[in-house]
């Protein structure tokens, strides 16, 4: 009976941890893809990127929030679609604000 309980506990732990591991792995991979996109395709110096954080949300399910050194009060969002990194909306600013990384 003890062995059976241990097997059930082990299976429950796997069922709980598998989705968490999947989400974290996907977010980490997307963060790396966005970093490469910004550096190689947008020709940005890595020093201009203050933070890159994967976000698990509604739609899109996975995105990355980026904050740049020259615009620390604006959050930019990027996601992956069909193998390409695409920019989403930046955080809202007053009408007439000129976004630097749009």
Tab-separated table of N, CA, C and O in Angstrom:
chain	number	residue	atom	x	y	z
A	1	UNK	N	0.816	-1.197	0.000
A	1	UNK	CA	0.000	0.000	0.000
A	1	UNK	C	0.860	1.262	0.000
A	1	UNK	O	0.535	2.230	-0.646
A	2	UNK	N	1.960	1.235	0.722
A	2	UNK	CA	2.857	2.372	0.807
A	2	UNK	C	3.464	2.706	-0.561
A	2	UNK	O	3.565	3.871	-0.935
A	3	UNK	N	3.820	1.686	-1.309
A	3	UNK	CA	4.409	1.875	-2.638
A	3	UNK	C	3.381	2.494	-3.586
A	3	UNK	O	3.710	3.375	-4.382
A	4	UNK	N	2.155	2.063	-3.484
A	4	UNK	CA	1.080	2.577	-4.330
A	4	UNK	C	0.841	4.067	-4.046
A	4	UNK	O	0.655	4.868	-4.969
A	5	UNK	N	0.868	4.462	-2.789
A	5	UNK	CA	0.686	5.865	-2.406
A	5	UNK	C	1.816	6.731	-2.952
A	5	UNK	O	1.570	7.832	-3.443
A	6	UNK	N	3.024	6.216	-2.871
A	6	UNK	CA	4.175	6.968	-3.388
A	6	UNK	C	4.071	7.162	-4.894
A	6	UNK	O	4.407	8.237	-5.401
A	7	UNK	N	3.621	6.177	-5.605
A	7	UNK	CA	3.461	6.284	-7.057
A	7	UNK	C	2.393	7.330	-7.388
A	7	UNK	O	2.583	8.161	-8.280
A	8	UNK	N	1.295	7.329	-6.658
A	8	UNK	CA	0.231	8.304	-6.893
A	8	UNK	C	0.732	9.717	-6.608
A	8	UNK	O	0.488	10.640	-7.391
A	9	UNK	N	1.455	9.905	-5.515
A	9	UNK	CA	2.012	11.213	-5.180
A	9	UNK	C	2.974	11.671	-6.267
A	9	UNK	O	2.957	12.833	-6.698
A	10	UNK	N	3.813	10.779	-6.738
A	10	UNK	CA	4.771	11.090	-7.794
A	10	UNK	C	4.046	11.516	-9.073
A	10	UNK	O	4.412	12.515	-9.691
A	11	UNK	N	3.005	10.799	-9.461
A	11	UNK	CA	2.252	11.137	-10.665
A	11	UNK	C	1.542	12.484	-10.522
A	11	UNK	O	1.493	13.276	-11.468
A	12	UNK	N	1.007	12.762	-9.352
A	12	UNK	CA	0.349	14.049	-9.110
A	12	UNK	C	1.369	15.184	-9.214
A	12	UNK	O	1.090	16.225	-9.819
A	13	UNK	N	2.552	14.996	-8.655
A	13	UNK	CA	3.600	16.012	-8.745
A	13	UNK	C	4.006	16.272	-10.196
A	13	UNK	O	4.228	17.422	-10.585
A	14	UNK	N	4.094	15.238	-10.976
A	14	UNK	CA	4.429	15.393	-12.393
A	14	UNK	C	3.322	16.153	-13.111
A	14	UNK	O	3.589	17.060	-13.905
A	15	UNK	N	2.082	15.825	-12.826
A	15	UNK	CA	0.952	16.495	-13.482
A	15	UNK	C	0.895	17.976	-13.107
A	15	UNK	O	0.494	18.813	-13.914
A	16	UNK	N	1.289	18.308	-11.899
A	16	UNK	CA	1.278	19.704	-11.468
A	16	UNK	C	2.472	20.461	-12.036
A	16	UNK	O	2.342	21.599	-12.490
A	17	UNK	N	3.637	19.850	-12.042
A	17	UNK	CA	4.852	20.552	-12.449
A	17	UNK	C	5.028	20.646	-13.969
A	17	UNK	O	5.660	21.590	-14.448
A	18	UNK	N	4.481	19.734	-14.740
A	18	UNK	CA	4.676	19.748	-16.191
A	18	UNK	C	4.191	21.048	-16.841
A	18	UNK	O	4.927	21.650	-17.633
A	19	UNK	N	2.980	21.530	-16.544
A	19	UNK	CA	2.559	22.799	-17.162
A	19	UNK	C	3.422	23.986	-16.735
A	19	UNK	O	3.714	24.868	-17.535
A	20	UNK	N	3.857	24.001	-15.489
A	20	UNK	CA	4.704	25.092	-14.997
A	20	UNK	C	6.042	25.084	-15.743
A	20	UNK	O	6.525	26.135	-16.178
A	21	UNK	N	6.616	23.924	-15.900
A	21	UNK	CA	7.894	23.800	-16.609
A	21	UNK	C	7.724	24.211	-18.065
A	21	UNK	O	8.562	24.920	-18.627
A	22	UNK	N	6.624	23.814	-18.688
A	22	UNK	CA	6.353	24.180	-20.086
A	22	UNK	C	6.252	25.693	-20.243
A	22	UNK	O	6.868	26.285	-21.128
A	23	UNK	N	5.473	26.348	-19.381
A	23	UNK	CA	5.280	27.799	-19.471
A	23	UNK	C	6.602	28.524	-19.250
A	23	UNK	O	6.967	29.422	-20.014
A	24	UNK	N	7.334	28.149	-18.225
A	24	UNK	CA	8.610	28.803	-17.941
A	24	UNK	C	9.605	28.608	-19.078
A	24	UNK	O	10.326	29.534	-19.453
A	25	UNK	N	9.659	27.415	-19.633
A	25	UNK	CA	10.554	27.151	-20.757
A	25	UNK	C	10.178	27.950	-21.984
A	25	UNK	O	11.042	28.491	-22.683
A	26	UNK	N	8.889	28.047	-22.260
A	26	UNK	CA	8.408	28.815	-23.407
A	26	UNK	C	8.727	30.295	-23.237
A	26	UNK	O	9.180	30.958	-24.176
A	27	UNK	N	8.507	30.831	-22.043
A	27	UNK	CA	8.795	32.242	-21.789
A	27	UNK	C	10.291	32.541	-21.911
A	27	UNK	O	10.679	33.551	-22.499
A	28	UNK	N	11.118	31.660	-21.388
A	28	UNK	CA	12.573	31.849	-21.481
A	28	UNK	C	13.025	31.828	-22.943
A	28	UNK	O	13.834	32.661	-23.372
A	29	UNK	N	12.499	30.897	-23.715
A	29	UNK	CA	12.833	30.818	-25.133
A	29	UNK	C	12.389	32.077	-25.875
A	29	UNK	O	13.135	32.623	-26.700
A	30	UNK	N	11.186	32.554	-25.584
A	30	UNK	CA	10.682	33.757	-26.238
A	30	UNK	C	11.505	34.984	-25.851
A	30	UNK	O	11.786	35.839	-26.692
A	31	UNK	N	11.906	35.077	-24.599
A	31	UNK	CA	12.770	36.181	-24.165
A	31	UNK	C	14.064	36.198	-24.981
A	31	UNK	O	14.512	37.251	-25.442
A	32	UNK	N	14.666	35.024	-25.160
A	32	UNK	CA	15.904	34.929	-25.942
A	32	UNK	C	15.680	35.309	-27.401
A	32	UNK	O	16.506	35.984	-28.011
A	33	UNK	N	14.544	34.890	-27.972
A	33	UNK	CA	14.231	35.227	-29.364
A	33	UNK	C	14.043	36.734	-29.530
A	33	UNK	O	14.518	37.322	-30.509
A	34	UNK	N	13.347	37.361	-28.587
A	34	UNK	CA	13.119	38.807	-28.658
A	34	UNK	C	14.439	39.554	-28.506
A	34	UNK	O	14.714	40.513	-29.230
A	35	UNK	N	15.287	39.115	-27.576
A	35	UNK	CA	16.604	39.747	-27.399
A	35	UNK	C	17.393	39.690	-28.711
A	35	UNK	O	17.947	40.691	-29.165
A	36	UNK	N	17.433	38.528	-29.333
A	36	UNK	CA	18.152	38.374	-30.602
A	36	UNK	C	17.543	39.253	-31.692
A	36	UNK	O	18.259	39.865	-32.474
A	37	UNK	N	16.226	39.324	-31.742
A	37	UNK	CA	15.526	40.161	-32.719
A	37	UNK	C	15.926	41.628	-32.547
A	37	UNK	O	16.231	42.319	-33.516
A	38	UNK	N	15.900	42.115	-31.326
A	38	UNK	CA	16.222	43.520	-31.068
A	38	UNK	C	17.674	43.838	-31.397
A	38	UNK	O	17.979	44.906	-31.923
A	39	UNK	N	18.559	42.906	-31.109
A	39	UNK	CA	19.990	43.137	-31.339
A	39	UNK	C	20.356	42.971	-32.809
A	39	UNK	O	21.050	43.815	-33.383
A	40	UNK	N	19.873	41.910	-33.441
A	40	UNK	CA	20.294	41.626	-34.817
A	40	UNK	C	19.446	42.324	-35.880
A	40	UNK	O	19.981	42.874	-36.830
A	41	UNK	N	18.136	42.316	-35.711
A	41	UNK	CA	17.274	42.893	-36.749
A	41	UNK	C	16.995	44.379	-36.541
A	41	UNK	O	16.837	45.122	-37.503
A	42	UNK	N	16.926	44.810	-35.300
A	42	UNK	CA	16.672	46.226	-35.014
A	42	UNK	C	17.962	46.990	-34.735
A	42	UNK	O	17.936	48.192	-34.513
A	43	UNK	N	19.097	46.272	-34.753
A	43	UNK	CA	20.428	46.865	-34.550
A	43	UNK	C	20.525	47.700	-33.270
A	43	UNK	O	21.125	48.771	-33.268
A	44	UNK	N	19.944	47.196	-32.206
A	44	UNK	CA	20.021	47.886	-30.923
A	44	UNK	C	21.191	47.343	-30.111
A	44	UNK	O	21.476	46.143	-30.142
A	45	UNK	N	21.848	48.224	-29.404
A	45	UNK	CA	22.913	47.820	-28.498
A	45	UNK	C	22.257	47.150	-27.289
A	45	UNK	O	21.265	47.653	-26.761
A	46	UNK	N	22.803	46.040	-26.856
A	46	UNK	CA	22.223	45.310	-25.730
A	46	UNK	C	22.153	46.170	-24.465
A	46	UNK	O	21.285	45.969	-23.624
A	47	UNK	N	23.008	47.157	-24.355
A	47	UNK	CA	23.006	48.040	-23.188
A	47	UNK	C	21.753	48.907	-23.127
A	47	UNK	O	21.418	49.417	-22.070
A	48	UNK	N	21.074	49.094	-24.254
A	48	UNK	CA	19.857	49.917	-24.261
A	48	UNK	C	18.654	49.160	-23.711
A	48	UNK	O	17.635	49.770	-23.424
A	49	UNK	N	18.779	47.845	-23.567
A	49	UNK	CA	17.684	47.031	-23.039
A	49	UNK	C	17.843	46.937	-21.523
A	49	UNK	O	18.773	46.318	-21.027
A	50	UNK	N	16.913	47.558	-20.803
A	50	UNK	CA	16.962	47.541	-19.343
A	50	UNK	C	16.427	46.213	-18.825
A	50	UNK	O	17.011	45.592	-17.947
A	51	UNK	N	15.294	45.781	-19.359
A	51	UNK	CA	14.735	44.503	-18.918
A	51	UNK	C	13.924	43.852	-20.021
A	51	UNK	O	13.379	44.521	-20.896
A	52	UNK	N	13.892	42.554	-19.943
A	52	UNK	CA	13.131	41.698	-20.859
A	52	UNK	C	12.456	40.654	-19.986
A	52	UNK	O	13.130	39.840	-19.371
A	53	UNK	N	11.137	40.691	-19.901
A	53	UNK	CA	10.421	39.756	-19.035
A	53	UNK	C	9.304	39.058	-19.794
A	53	UNK	O	8.421	39.716	-20.342
A	54	UNK	N	9.352	37.741	-19.785
A	54	UNK	CA	8.279	36.961	-20.390
A	54	UNK	C	6.987	37.109	-19.606
A	54	UNK	O	7.009	37.155	-18.377
A	55	UNK	N	5.879	37.201	-20.329
A	55	UNK	CA	4.575	37.396	-19.716
A	55	UNK	C	3.625	36.322	-20.218
A	55	UNK	O	3.513	36.091	-21.418
A	56	UNK	N	2.943	35.673	-19.278
A	56	UNK	CA	1.926	34.679	-19.608
A	56	UNK	C	0.587	35.369	-19.413
A	56	UNK	O	0.245	35.784	-18.321
A	57	UNK	N	-0.165	35.549	-20.497
A	57	UNK	CA	-1.409	36.308	-20.415
A	57	UNK	C	-2.529	35.675	-21.190
A	57	UNK	O	-2.523	34.478	-21.454
A	58	UNK	N	-3.469	36.512	-21.585
A	58	UNK	CA	-4.639	36.030	-22.323
A	58	UNK	C	-4.315	35.925	-23.804
A	58	UNK	O	-4.085	34.849	-24.318
A	59	UNK	N	-4.325	37.011	-24.513
A	59	UNK	CA	-4.003	37.003	-25.936
A	59	UNK	C	-3.018	38.110	-26.230
A	59	UNK	O	-3.313	39.262	-25.939
A	60	UNK	N	-1.877	37.860	-26.770
A	60	UNK	CA	-1.358	36.524	-27.040
A	60	UNK	C	-1.005	35.818	-25.724
A	60	UNK	O	-0.736	36.467	-24.727
A	61	UNK	N	-1.012	34.535	-25.783
A	61	UNK	CA	-0.770	33.735	-24.595
A	61	UNK	C	0.610	34.004	-23.999
A	61	UNK	O	0.773	34.114	-22.799
A	62	UNK	N	1.607	34.144	-24.873
A	62	UNK	CA	2.972	34.412	-24.437
A	62	UNK	C	3.472	35.685	-25.107
A	62	UNK	O	3.346	35.836	-26.317
A	63	UNK	N	4.028	36.592	-24.327
A	63	UNK	CA	4.638	37.797	-24.888
A	63	UNK	C	5.819	38.187	-24.001
A	63	UNK	O	6.028	37.604	-22.938
A	64	UNK	N	6.574	39.170	-24.469
A	64	UNK	CA	7.728	39.652	-23.710
A	64	UNK	C	7.584	41.151	-23.538
A	64	UNK	O	7.342	41.873	-24.507
A	65	UNK	N	7.729	41.600	-22.301
A	65	UNK	CA	7.692	43.025	-21.980
A	65	UNK	C	9.123	43.536	-21.978
A	65	UNK	O	9.990	42.967	-21.309
A	66	UNK	N	9.368	44.604	-22.749
A	66	UNK	CA	10.719	45.158	-22.862
A	66	UNK	C	10.706	46.611	-22.397
A	66	UNK	O	9.815	47.372	-22.769
A	67	UNK	N	11.700	46.965	-21.596
A	67	UNK	CA	11.894	48.346	-21.177
A	67	UNK	C	13.276	48.774	-21.669
A	67	UNK	O	14.260	48.061	-21.472
A	68	UNK	N	13.313	49.935	-22.327
A	68	UNK	CA	14.557	50.461	-22.876
A	68	UNK	C	15.096	51.578	-21.984
A	68	UNK	O	14.336	52.312	-21.352
A	69	UNK	N	16.427	51.727	-21.960
A	69	UNK	CA	17.083	52.711	-21.098
A	69	UNK	C	16.671	54.141	-21.447
A	69	UNK	O	16.534	54.976	-20.562
A	70	UNK	N	16.468	54.419	-22.740
A	70	UNK	CA	16.136	55.781	-23.139
A	70	UNK	C	14.644	56.105	-23.025
A	70	UNK	O	14.222	57.216	-23.324
A	71	UNK	N	13.866	55.136	-22.564
A	71	UNK	CA	12.428	55.327	-22.406
A	71	UNK	C	11.924	54.439	-21.259
A	71	UNK	O	11.113	53.542	-21.453
A	72	UNK	N	12.420	54.678	-20.038
A	72	UNK	CA	12.155	53.755	-18.936
A	72	UNK	C	10.703	53.708	-18.455
A	72	UNK	O	10.314	52.767	-17.773
A	73	UNK	N	9.895	54.689	-18.838
A	73	UNK	CA	8.505	54.699	-18.386
A	73	UNK	C	7.538	54.101	-19.404
A	73	UNK	O	6.322	54.164	-19.225
A	74	UNK	N	8.069	53.522	-20.478
A	74	UNK	CA	7.230	52.885	-21.500
A	74	UNK	C	7.570	51.400	-21.558
A	74	UNK	O	8.733	51.015	-21.573
A	75	UNK	N	6.534	50.576	-21.590
A	75	UNK	CA	6.719	49.130	-21.738
A	75	UNK	C	6.304	48.735	-23.150
A	75	UNK	O	5.206	49.053	-23.587
A	76	UNK	N	7.200	48.050	-23.851
A	76	UNK	CA	6.916	47.543	-25.196
A	76	UNK	C	6.678	46.045	-25.088
A	76	UNK	O	7.310	45.366	-24.280
A	77	UNK	N	5.800	45.536	-25.933
A	77	UNK	CA	5.473	44.117	-25.905
A	77	UNK	C	5.735	43.490	-27.272
A	77	UNK	O	5.424	44.084	-28.308
A	78	UNK	N	6.308	42.291	-27.251
A	78	UNK	CA	6.628	41.539	-28.459
A	78	UNK	C	6.134	40.112	-28.275
A	78	UNK	O	6.067	39.603	-27.166
A	79	UNK	N	5.808	39.466	-29.400
A	79	UNK	CA	5.431	38.067	-29.363
A	79	UNK	C	5.978	37.383	-30.608
A	79	UNK	O	6.560	38.031	-31.489
A	80	UNK	N	5.768	36.098	-30.688
A	80	UNK	CA	6.224	35.307	-31.834
A	80	UNK	C	5.005	34.783	-32.579
A	80	UNK	O	4.053	34.319	-31.979
A	81	UNK	N	5.043	34.912	-33.900
A	81	UNK	CA	3.969	34.366	-34.724
A	81	UNK	C	4.593	33.802	-35.995
A	81	UNK	O	5.313	34.510	-36.703
A	82	UNK	N	4.332	32.535	-36.251
A	82	UNK	CA	4.850	31.848	-37.445
A	82	UNK	C	6.368	31.983	-37.580
A	82	UNK	O	6.884	32.192	-38.666
A	83	UNK	N	7.068	31.901	-36.457
A	83	UNK	CA	8.524	31.959	-36.480
A	83	UNK	C	9.101	33.361	-36.536
A	83	UNK	O	10.318	33.512	-36.600
A	84	UNK	N	8.255	34.376	-36.538
A	84	UNK	CA	8.725	35.758	-36.587
A	84	UNK	C	8.367	36.492	-35.301
A	84	UNK	O	7.289	36.292	-34.755
A	85	UNK	N	9.258	37.368	-34.869
A	85	UNK	CA	8.978	38.221	-33.717
A	85	UNK	C	8.235	39.442	-34.229
A	85	UNK	O	8.678	40.091	-35.182
A	86	UNK	N	7.103	39.726	-33.605
A	86	UNK	CA	6.325	40.891	-34.022
A	86	UNK	C	6.078	41.804	-32.823
A	86	UNK	O	5.805	41.338	-31.724
A	87	UNK	N	6.206	43.114	-33.055
A	87	UNK	CA	5.913	44.053	-31.971
A	87	UNK	C	4.406	44.161	-31.762
A	87	UNK	O	3.635	44.126	-32.717
A	88	UNK	N	4.022	44.286	-30.526
A	88	UNK	CA	2.622	44.518	-30.186
A	88	UNK	C	2.499	45.976	-29.760
A	88	UNK	O	3.301	46.802	-30.154
A	89	UNK	N	1.564	46.268	-28.955
A	89	UNK	CA	1.318	47.628	-28.486
A	89	UNK	C	2.290	48.033	-27.382
A	89	UNK	O	2.629	47.228	-26.537
A	90	UNK	N	2.732	49.293	-27.372
A	90	UNK	CA	3.454	49.787	-26.194
A	90	UNK	C	2.437	50.234	-25.143
A	90	UNK	O	1.252	50.353	-25.431
A	91	UNK	N	2.918	50.475	-23.943
A	91	UNK	CA	2.010	50.966	-22.903
A	91	UNK	C	1.491	52.346	-23.311
A	91	UNK	O	2.201	53.120	-23.941
A	92	UNK	N	0.242	52.649	-22.977
A	92	UNK	CA	-0.354	53.912	-23.420
A	92	UNK	C	0.312	55.146	-22.792
A	92	UNK	O	0.678	55.129	-21.623
A	93	UNK	N	0.469	56.161	-23.608
A	93	UNK	CA	1.014	57.452	-23.178
A	93	UNK	C	0.042	58.538	-23.653
A	93	UNK	O	-0.846	58.272	-24.460
A	94	UNK	N	0.221	59.767	-23.175
A	94	UNK	CA	-0.672	60.847	-23.608
A	94	UNK	C	-0.647	61.035	-25.127
A	94	UNK	O	0.350	60.743	-25.786
A	95	UNK	N	-1.767	61.510	-25.663
A	95	UNK	CA	-1.888	61.736	-27.108
A	95	UNK	C	-0.752	62.646	-27.583
A	95	UNK	O	-0.418	63.632	-26.927
A	96	UNK	N	-0.144	62.281	-28.688
A	96	UNK	CA	0.952	63.054	-29.245
A	96	UNK	C	2.326	62.591	-28.795
A	96	UNK	O	3.335	63.084	-29.282
A	97	UNK	N	2.385	61.617	-27.877
A	97	UNK	CA	3.677	61.107	-27.410
A	97	UNK	C	4.393	60.395	-28.536
A	97	UNK	O	3.789	59.616	-29.273
A	98	UNK	N	5.669	60.673	-28.705
A	98	UNK	CA	6.477	60.042	-29.758
A	98	UNK	C	7.222	58.840	-29.189
A	98	UNK	O	8.174	58.994	-28.430
A	99	UNK	N	6.770	57.644	-29.540
A	99	UNK	CA	7.442	56.424	-29.098
A	99	UNK	C	8.759	56.278	-29.849
A	99	UNK	O	8.818	56.492	-31.062
A	100	UNK	N	9.805	55.885	-29.151
A	100	UNK	CA	11.129	55.769	-29.766
A	100	UNK	C	11.390	54.401	-30.387
A	100	UNK	O	12.238	54.265	-31.248
A	101	UNK	N	10.688	53.385	-29.938
A	101	UNK	CA	10.985	52.009	-30.393
A	101	UNK	C	9.787	51.320	-31.024
A	101	UNK	O	9.701	50.102	-31.022
A	102	UNK	N	8.873	52.073	-31.569
A	102	UNK	CA	7.665	51.500	-32.147
A	102	UNK	C	7.911	50.887	-33.492
A	102	UNK	O	8.697	51.247	-34.255
